[in-house]
Amino acid sequence: MHWRIPATLGLLTGLMAPAALAGDFDLPPDVGLGPMDVADTATDPEAEAPPARSDTLVLEGRFTRAEPRRGDAQQSFRLSAQWMGSAALGRDLALRFNLRGRATRTAGESFVFDEDVRFDVQELALNWQARPGLSFDLGRVNLRNGVAQGFNPTDWFKADSLVTSDSADPGDRRLERLGTLMIAGQSSLWADLLSFGYRPRITASGYDALAGHDVYGLNLDRTNPSEAVFLKYAPATGDNINLTASLLVEDGNPGAGLEISGAIGQHLVLYAEMFSQKRLSLAAAGMPGGSAGLRDDLGADEGRGWRHQAALGGTWALPETIVGARDISVSLEYHYNGAGLSARQLQALAGAAGADLGQAGALRGFAATRQEPLAREQIFTRVAWNDLWNDADLSLIGFYVPADHSGLVQISAAFPLNDNAEISLRASRSFGDDTSAYGANPSRTTAQVVYRYTF
């Protein structure tokens, strides 16, 4: 369970700390020597040097059973080892890493080493503390932007980045993705924070080691498909409100974003996240063919234009007067994706027939790869119950598209066995017509059992 939203104001506002606005709020707290960590020692010449190495090794076994919309159920087992942390290379220089090896065995299929074994470099970057208040990262960096939980319009580099897709929870997926090769920096301007960076475009073939080479391919063609420059500014706004403004230029196409969050009273946090960019719609970018009628209905031949995205929501930590000492929170969000399909366009996509069926599937797959809602509007909710029994946690999330009454529900539970071992359970189900936004998912239901041991 990666998202814990406690029922106290101090920890609620932790969701909105400057580190979160810088894009690193959901990293494990004991992993890595990020810019903030190194800066603390760099300001004091008498401070102790950072430890030579701080790392964590996680071994995991995961059994999955998936029932597709058509056909027989599929079962698989994956064994993985993930090593993450940092190593000091000097007083002002550190190496941050997140490496994972995994092997998958699917029932009824032969095990092929080149296809079923992977080594993933999720993050590998140098961090240099140039001076107090100024640091740089160079390498594969997992930049995570945004304050919302179900959809992050300002999280620019999430497209085609997933290593695995075990969970439908965007909070989990932010941890299960490949970083982007970039040079990035952070600078403190008194109490304000300025972040900036450059992502180069990398072209590589499917058999190149920089791309999807067997076993150890870096997939840089996926994480660096375009050239991009970004700038983020988080001014000091007080204790209860946090604000971040951002600019992105991707292959010459500009975009601008805004994130704002604030605490109201003792139990409520409201937040909003918006991004506008000159870009193609999902239909124009993700449907290469199709009949003239379908393309016209979906606007697939439209050029680049300003398209807007937004996530508006809040999290309410239920007070003790309602739930006693229980730690329960409820989140609700409205998502708008101007690059997605309207109700009329979703109906046109659902009516695709013949040769257009393949194009409809390509569009749905493209939206999933981009990690953007296919529908123009959807609702997201999360219910989290922490420490419901001893240290066990329970989480329920749901997506719902009003235009076609489709959606997805996922429930997860984690049960610590001791300080190192944990068993977790997860189940999800999509609902709606087979041609709807969520009902067309290849898997109707999934169930997972995970054993995780952390050293």
Tab-separated table of C-alpha atoms in Angstrom, residues 57-420:
chain	number	residue	atom	x	y	z
A	57	LEU	CA	16.559	-4.872	-1.211
A	58	VAL	CA	13.018	-6.137	-1.774
A	59	LEU	CA	12.269	-9.731	-2.819
A	60	GLU	CA	8.784	-10.409	-4.102
A	61	GLY	CA	6.725	-13.331	-5.317
A	62	ARG	CA	3.458	-12.484	-7.083
A	63	PHE	CA	0.726	-14.886	-8.227
A	64	THR	CA	-1.841	-13.421	-10.635
A	65	ARG	CA	-5.039	-14.835	-12.061
A	66	ALA	CA	-6.736	-12.831	-14.816
A	67	GLU	CA	-10.061	-13.526	-16.477
A	68	PRO	CA	-10.268	-11.923	-19.928
A	69	ARG	CA	-13.450	-10.686	-21.548
A	70	ARG	CA	-13.237	-13.692	-23.841
A	71	GLY	CA	-11.394	-16.965	-23.430
A	72	ASP	CA	-9.995	-18.923	-20.504
A	73	ALA	CA	-8.508	-17.529	-17.321
A	74	GLN	CA	-4.748	-16.967	-17.318
A	75	GLN	CA	-2.427	-17.611	-14.400
A	76	SER	CA	1.132	-16.419	-13.913
A	77	PHE	CA	3.817	-16.197	-11.249
A	78	ARG	CA	6.543	-13.579	-11.095
A	79	LEU	CA	9.629	-13.525	-8.915
A	80	SER	CA	11.461	-10.227	-8.647
A	81	ALA	CA	14.318	-8.597	-6.759
A	82	GLN	CA	14.480	-4.806	-6.485
A	83	TRP	CA	17.540	-2.938	-5.172
A	84	MET	CA	17.146	0.782	-4.566
A	85	GLY	CA	18.940	3.482	-2.674
A	86	SER	CA	21.962	5.714	-3.012
A	87	ALA	CA	25.738	5.635	-2.709
A	88	ALA	CA	27.880	8.628	-1.770
A	89	LEU	CA	30.690	9.251	-4.262
A	90	GLY	CA	31.978	12.257	-2.355
A	91	ARG	CA	30.724	14.914	0.015
A	92	ASP	CA	28.689	16.646	-2.712
A	93	LEU	CA	28.138	13.799	-5.163
A	94	ALA	CA	25.831	10.785	-4.839
A	95	LEU	CA	24.517	8.026	-7.088
A	96	ARG	CA	20.806	7.216	-6.832
A	97	PHE	CA	19.625	3.861	-8.184
A	98	ASN	CA	16.535	1.704	-8.523
A	99	LEU	CA	17.270	-1.601	-10.256
A	100	ARG	CA	15.027	-4.623	-10.628
A	101	GLY	CA	15.328	-8.123	-12.039
A	102	ARG	CA	12.205	-10.210	-12.676
A	103	ALA	CA	11.258	-13.566	-14.123
A	104	THR	CA	7.702	-14.509	-15.128
A	105	ARG	CA	6.201	-17.956	-15.631
A	106	THR	CA	2.813	-18.117	-17.364
A	107	ALA	CA	0.724	-21.280	-17.039
A	108	GLY	CA	0.371	-23.200	-20.293
A	109	GLU	CA	3.294	-21.404	-21.957
A	110	SER	CA	6.903	-22.433	-22.336
A	111	PHE	CA	9.461	-20.460	-20.362
A	112	VAL	CA	11.723	-18.549	-22.763
A	113	PHE	CA	14.616	-16.778	-21.072
A	114	ASP	CA	14.881	-13.904	-23.585
A	115	GLU	CA	11.165	-13.148	-23.283
A	116	ASP	CA	10.353	-13.958	-19.654
A	117	VAL	CA	13.381	-12.511	-17.839
A	118	ARG	CA	13.954	-8.773	-17.614
A	119	PHE	CA	16.418	-6.438	-15.930
A	120	ASP	CA	14.955	-2.954	-15.479
A	121	VAL	CA	16.906	0.208	-14.749
A	122	GLN	CA	14.076	2.254	-13.288
A	123	GLU	CA	16.377	4.956	-12.005
A	124	LEU	CA	20.128	5.587	-12.206
A	125	ALA	CA	21.296	9.151	-11.748
A	126	LEU	CA	24.073	11.277	-10.300
A	127	ASN	CA	23.100	13.972	-7.817
A	128	TRP	CA	25.521	16.870	-7.411
A	129	GLN	CA	25.119	19.441	-4.671
A	130	ALA	CA	26.766	22.364	-6.462
A	131	ARG	CA	26.308	24.687	-3.486
A	132	PRO	CA	23.805	25.147	-0.666
A	133	GLY	CA	20.393	25.512	-2.260
A	134	LEU	CA	21.440	24.347	-5.742
A	135	SER	CA	21.611	20.732	-6.912
A	136	PHE	CA	21.585	18.842	-10.208
A	137	ASP	CA	20.542	15.353	-11.318
A	138	LEU	CA	21.970	13.679	-14.404
A	139	GLY	CA	20.810	10.291	-15.677
A	140	ARG	CA	17.611	8.291	-15.562
A	141	VAL	CA	15.388	10.257	-13.180
A	142	ASN	CA	11.858	9.308	-12.146
A	143	LEU	CA	10.232	12.740	-12.084
A	144	ARG	CA	6.780	12.625	-10.496
A	145	ASN	CA	4.647	15.742	-10.690
A	146	GLY	CA	1.163	16.414	-9.398
A	147	VAL	CA	-0.984	16.630	-6.284
A	148	ALA	CA	-4.034	14.616	-7.404
A	149	GLN	CA	-4.423	10.874	-6.783
A	150	GLY	CA	-6.375	9.448	-9.730
A	151	PHE	CA	-4.979	11.431	-12.674
A	152	ASN	CA	-2.038	13.834	-12.870
A	153	PRO	CA	-2.187	16.222	-15.851
A	154	THR	CA	1.166	17.806	-14.897
A	155	ASP	CA	2.941	14.438	-14.707
A	156	TRP	CA	4.381	14.908	-18.198
A	157	PHE	CA	6.715	11.914	-18.527
A	158	LYS	CA	4.422	9.045	-17.540
A	159	ALA	CA	3.545	7.913	-21.089
A	160	ASP	CA	4.781	4.420	-22.017
A	161	SER	CA	6.827	4.214	-18.818
A	162	LEU	CA	5.230	1.313	-16.930
A	163	VAL	CA	7.489	-1.594	-16.060
A	164	THR	CA	4.543	-3.660	-14.853
A	165	SER	CA	0.811	-2.993	-14.729
A	166	ASP	CA	-0.147	-5.005	-11.650
A	167	SER	CA	-2.276	-2.226	-10.193
A	168	ALA	CA	-4.839	0.196	-11.584
A	169	ASP	CA	-3.986	2.624	-8.795
A	170	PRO	CA	-2.031	5.603	-10.220
A	171	GLY	CA	-0.293	5.900	-6.850
A	172	ASP	CA	1.192	2.423	-7.329
A	173	ARG	CA	1.977	3.070	-10.975
A	174	ARG	CA	4.067	6.107	-10.134
A	175	LEU	CA	6.429	3.699	-8.375
A	176	GLU	CA	6.260	1.040	-11.095
A	177	ARG	CA	7.693	2.966	-14.004
A	178	LEU	CA	10.905	3.755	-15.811
A	179	GLY	CA	12.550	7.101	-15.218
A	180	THR	CA	13.442	9.535	-17.990
A	181	LEU	CA	16.975	10.286	-19.123
A	182	MET	CA	17.427	13.979	-18.352
A	183	ILE	CA	19.458	16.661	-16.694
A	184	ALA	CA	17.459	18.410	-13.990
A	185	GLY	CA	18.126	20.904	-11.262
A	186	GLN	CA	16.597	22.448	-8.163
A	187	SER	CA	17.393	25.850	-6.731
A	188	SER	CA	16.170	27.487	-3.541
A	189	LEU	CA	15.318	31.168	-3.952
A	190	TRP	CA	14.958	32.214	-0.339
A	191	ALA	CA	11.796	30.313	0.635
A	192	ASP	CA	10.790	29.617	-2.989
A	193	LEU	CA	11.779	26.590	-5.046
A	194	LEU	CA	12.732	26.579	-8.736
A	195	SER	CA	13.032	23.302	-10.684
A	196	PHE	CA	14.182	22.951	-14.286
A	197	GLY	CA	15.346	20.295	-16.688
A	198	TYR	CA	16.008	19.075	-20.208
A	199	ARG	CA	14.995	15.726	-21.741
A	200	PRO	CA	16.733	14.783	-25.013
A	201	ARG	CA	15.040	12.776	-27.713
A	202	ILE	CA	16.511	9.286	-28.147
A	203	THR	CA	15.957	7.223	-31.277
A	204	ALA	CA	16.711	3.499	-31.042
A	205	SER	CA	15.467	0.334	-32.719
A	206	GLY	CA	13.703	-2.513	-30.943
A	207	TYR	CA	16.873	-4.622	-30.859
A	208	ASP	CA	19.190	-1.854	-29.716
A	209	ALA	CA	20.417	-2.067	-26.100
A	210	LEU	CA	19.151	1.499	-25.646
A	211	ALA	CA	15.665	0.318	-26.615
A	212	GLY	CA	13.863	-2.979	-25.971
A	213	HIS	CA	16.805	-5.350	-26.260
A	214	ASP	CA	16.265	-8.846	-24.845
A	215	VAL	CA	16.570	-9.022	-21.044
A	216	TYR	CA	18.495	-5.793	-20.434
A	217	GLY	CA	17.158	-3.222	-22.907
A	218	LEU	CA	16.933	0.259	-21.394
A	219	ASN	CA	13.784	1.294	-23.327
A	220	LEU	CA	15.058	4.846	-23.700
A	221	ASP	CA	13.063	5.186	-26.905
A	222	ARG	CA	9.940	4.841	-24.741
A	223	THR	CA	10.924	7.280	-21.996
A	224	ASN	CA	12.611	9.822	-24.305
A	225	PRO	CA	10.408	9.911	-27.416
A	226	SER	CA	10.645	13.695	-27.778
A	227	GLU	CA	12.799	16.638	-26.796
A	228	ALA	CA	11.454	18.580	-23.836
A	229	VAL	CA	12.419	21.484	-21.591
A	230	PHE	CA	10.564	22.233	-18.362
A	231	LEU	CA	10.502	24.846	-15.617
A	232	LYS	CA	8.635	24.732	-12.289
A	233	TYR	CA	8.244	27.448	-9.687
A	234	ALA	CA	6.852	26.916	-6.185
A	235	PRO	CA	6.583	30.177	-4.249
A	236	ALA	CA	6.285	30.347	-0.483
A	237	THR	CA	2.563	30.821	0.130
A	238	GLY	CA	2.099	30.060	3.811
A	239	ASP	CA	1.475	27.036	5.984
A	240	ASN	CA	-1.894	25.891	4.602
A	241	ILE	CA	-1.588	26.547	0.865
A	242	ASN	CA	0.937	25.229	-1.653
A	243	LEU	CA	1.218	26.381	-5.248
A	244	THR	CA	3.344	25.272	-8.200
A	245	ALA	CA	3.353	26.794	-11.678
A	246	SER	CA	5.080	24.996	-14.548
A	247	LEU	CA	6.028	25.407	-18.196
A	248	LEU	CA	6.820	22.626	-20.669
A	249	VAL	CA	8.011	22.857	-24.274
A	250	GLU	CA	7.914	19.487	-26.034
A	251	ASP	CA	9.235	19.341	-29.604
A	252	GLY	CA	8.429	23.026	-29.906
A	253	ASN	CA	4.873	22.658	-28.558
A	254	PRO	CA	4.291	24.767	-25.430
A	255	GLY	CA	2.327	23.825	-22.343
A	256	ALA	CA	1.574	25.397	-18.963
A	257	GLY	CA	0.421	23.863	-15.702
A	258	LEU	CA	-0.740	24.791	-12.233
A	259	GLU	CA	-0.991	22.781	-9.000
A	260	ILE	CA	-2.615	24.094	-5.833
A	261	SER	CA	-3.537	22.420	-2.569
A	262	GLY	CA	-4.633	23.617	0.823
A	263	ALA	CA	-5.841	22.402	4.200
A	264	ILE	CA	-9.230	23.509	5.497
A	265	GLY	CA	-9.710	22.891	9.165
A	266	GLN	CA	-8.416	19.766	10.839
A	267	HIS	CA	-9.547	17.080	8.407
A	268	LEU	CA	-9.970	18.350	4.839
A	269	VAL	CA	-7.463	18.935	2.038
A	270	LEU	CA	-8.631	20.390	-1.278
A	271	TYR	CA	-6.468	20.347	-4.399
A	272	ALA	CA	-6.528	21.124	-8.094
A	273	GLU	CA	-4.172	20.306	-10.927
A	274	MET	CA	-4.432	21.722	-14.463
A	275	PHE	CA	-2.369	21.553	-17.626
A	276	SER	CA	-2.878	22.989	-21.112
A	277	GLN	CA	-0.703	22.053	-24.069
A	278	LYS	CA	-0.671	22.455	-27.816
A	279	ARG	CA	-0.973	18.812	-28.883
A	280	LEU	CA	-2.923	16.226	-30.829
A	281	SER	CA	-6.012	14.551	-29.425
A	282	LEU	CA	-5.807	10.879	-28.422
A	283	ALA	CA	-7.766	9.921	-31.545
A	284	ALA	CA	-5.481	11.896	-33.868
A	285	ALA	CA	-2.306	10.517	-32.281
A	286	GLY	CA	-3.407	6.955	-31.552
A	287	MET	CA	-5.545	5.853	-34.496
A	288	PRO	CA	-3.387	5.516	-37.627
A	289	GLY	CA	-6.172	4.244	-39.904
A	290	GLY	CA	-9.895	3.615	-39.940
A	291	SER	CA	-12.776	4.509	-42.198
A	292	ALA	CA	-13.422	8.128	-43.132
A	293	GLY	CA	-16.683	8.078	-41.189
A	294	LEU	CA	-15.091	6.855	-37.951
A	295	ARG	CA	-12.172	9.243	-38.257
A	296	ASP	CA	-14.523	12.139	-38.797
A	297	ASP	CA	-16.704	11.145	-35.831
A	298	LEU	CA	-13.670	10.926	-33.531
A	299	GLY	CA	-11.864	14.003	-34.853
A	300	ALA	CA	-8.884	11.844	-35.793
A	301	ASP	CA	-7.830	14.185	-38.607
A	302	GLU	CA	-7.706	17.307	-36.464
A	303	GLY	CA	-4.352	19.055	-36.112
A	304	ARG	CA	-2.598	20.262	-33.024
A	305	GLY	CA	-4.524	22.626	-30.813
A	306	TRP	CA	-4.673	23.776	-27.223
A	307	ARG	CA	-6.136	20.946	-25.167
A	308	HIS	CA	-6.837	21.220	-21.474
A	309	GLN	CA	-6.667	18.670	-18.660
A	310	ALA	CA	-7.690	19.008	-15.024
A	311	ALA	CA	-8.073	17.024	-11.818
A	312	LEU	CA	-10.129	18.626	-9.041
A	313	GLY	CA	-10.690	16.937	-5.717
A	314	GLY	CA	-10.270	16.645	-2.008
A	315	THR	CA	-9.437	14.231	0.789
A	316	TRP	CA	-11.444	14.071	3.998
A	317	ALA	CA	-9.934	12.325	6.998
A	318	LEU	CA	-12.961	11.222	8.977
A	319	PRO	CA	-12.945	12.785	12.475
A	320	GLU	CA	-12.975	10.759	15.655
A	321	THR	CA	-16.526	11.899	16.371
A	322	ILE	CA	-17.623	9.720	13.426
A	323	VAL	CA	-15.185	6.764	13.332
A	324	GLY	CA	-13.579	6.846	16.754
A	325	ALA	CA	-9.858	6.114	16.764
A	326	ARG	CA	-9.951	4.537	13.303
A	327	ASP	CA	-7.758	6.097	10.591
A	328	ILE	CA	-10.125	6.354	7.613
A	329	SER	CA	-10.025	8.820	4.736
A	330	VAL	CA	-12.161	9.378	1.647
A	331	SER	CA	-11.030	11.095	-1.555
A	332	LEU	CA	-13.169	12.230	-4.473
A	333	GLU	CA	-11.941	13.695	-7.776
A	334	TYR	CA	-13.330	14.964	-11.063
A	335	HIS	CA	-11.102	14.385	-14.108
A	336	TYR	CA	-11.290	16.285	-17.384
A	337	ASN	CA	-9.198	15.310	-20.408
A	338	GLY	CA	-9.712	17.637	-23.348
A	339	ALA	CA	-7.703	15.255	-25.537
A	340	GLY	CA	-10.114	12.393	-24.757
A	341	LEU	CA	-13.453	11.409	-26.260
A	342	SER	CA	-16.742	13.167	-25.616
A	343	ALA	CA	-19.947	11.213	-24.943
A	344	ARG	CA	-20.849	11.373	-28.652
A	345	GLN	CA	-17.379	10.195	-29.671
A	346	LEU	CA	-17.441	7.337	-27.158
A	347	GLN	CA	-20.708	6.229	-28.733
A	348	ALA	CA	-19.128	6.375	-32.200
A	349	LEU	CA	-16.153	4.336	-30.987
A	350	ALA	CA	-18.483	1.748	-29.449
A	351	GLY	CA	-20.219	1.402	-32.826
A	352	ALA	CA	-17.021	0.588	-34.724
A	353	ALA	CA	-17.395	-2.556	-36.842
A	354	GLY	CA	-15.453	-4.579	-39.391
A	355	ALA	CA	-11.987	-3.205	-40.138
A	356	ASP	CA	-12.616	-0.316	-37.733
A	357	LEU	CA	-12.552	-2.702	-34.776
A	358	GLY	CA	-8.775	-2.940	-34.996
A	359	GLN	CA	-8.465	0.845	-35.057
A	360	ALA	CA	-10.761	1.163	-32.043
A	361	GLY	CA	-8.569	-1.297	-30.164
A	362	ALA	CA	-5.446	0.631	-31.162
A	363	LEU	CA	-6.939	3.853	-29.787
A	364	ARG	CA	-7.894	2.233	-26.482
A	365	GLY	CA	-4.412	0.751	-26.165
A	366	PHE	CA	-2.802	4.097	-26.961
A	367	ALA	CA	-4.774	5.832	-24.208
A	368	ALA	CA	-3.702	3.126	-21.753
A	369	THR	CA	-0.068	3.507	-22.811
A	370	ARG	CA	-0.275	7.277	-22.391
A	371	GLN	CA	-1.862	6.737	-18.946
A	372	GLU	CA	-4.610	9.207	-19.821
A	373	PRO	CA	-8.363	8.733	-19.451
A	374	LEU	CA	-9.935	7.717	-22.760
A	375	ALA	CA	-13.136	9.531	-21.818
A	376	ARG	CA	-13.251	13.301	-21.633
A	377	GLU	CA	-14.813	13.187	-18.166
A	378	GLN	CA	-14.612	10.676	-15.339
A	379	ILE	CA	-14.988	10.408	-11.565
A	380	PHE	CA	-12.411	8.897	-9.221
A	381	THR	CA	-12.736	7.909	-5.577
A	382	ARG	CA	-10.525	6.346	-2.937
A	383	VAL	CA	-11.313	5.007	0.524
A	384	ALA	CA	-8.322	4.189	2.720
A	385	TRP	CA	-8.454	2.515	6.112
A	386	ASN	CA	-5.032	2.411	7.719
A	387	ASP	CA	-4.250	0.082	10.612
A	388	LEU	CA	-7.678	-1.500	10.423
A	389	TRP	CA	-6.309	-4.546	12.232
A	390	ASN	CA	-2.931	-4.220	13.910
A	391	ASP	CA	-0.812	-2.704	11.089
A	392	ALA	CA	-2.949	-3.997	8.208
A	393	ASP	CA	-4.155	-1.472	5.617
A	394	LEU	CA	-7.135	-1.525	3.273
A	395	SER	CA	-7.679	0.596	0.165
A	396	LEU	CA	-10.549	0.808	-2.310
A	397	ILE	CA	-10.407	2.846	-5.521
A	398	GLY	CA	-12.914	3.341	-8.290
A	399	PHE	CA	-13.144	5.013	-11.721
A	400	TYR	CA	-16.494	5.839	-13.326
A	401	VAL	CA	-17.314	7.306	-16.763
A	402	PRO	CA	-20.766	8.940	-16.718
A	403	ALA	CA	-20.990	9.052	-20.520
A	404	ASP	CA	-21.159	5.246	-20.962
A	405	HIS	CA	-21.619	4.051	-17.342
A	406	SER	CA	-18.407	2.049	-17.369
A	407	GLY	CA	-15.712	1.896	-14.751
A	408	LEU	CA	-13.245	-0.081	-12.707
A	409	VAL	CA	-13.051	-1.017	-9.028
A	410	GLN	CA	-9.956	-2.258	-7.198
A	411	ILE	CA	-9.545	-3.351	-3.577
A	412	SER	CA	-6.161	-3.911	-1.937
A	413	ALA	CA	-5.125	-5.102	1.506
A	414	ALA	CA	-1.664	-5.395	3.057
A	415	PHE	CA	-0.882	-7.534	6.112
A	416	PRO	CA	2.589	-7.115	7.705
A	417	LEU	CA	3.871	-10.359	9.172
A	418	ASN	CA	6.822	-8.718	10.952
A	419	ASP	CA	9.189	-5.805	10.419
A	420	ASN	CA	10.410	-7.285	7.120
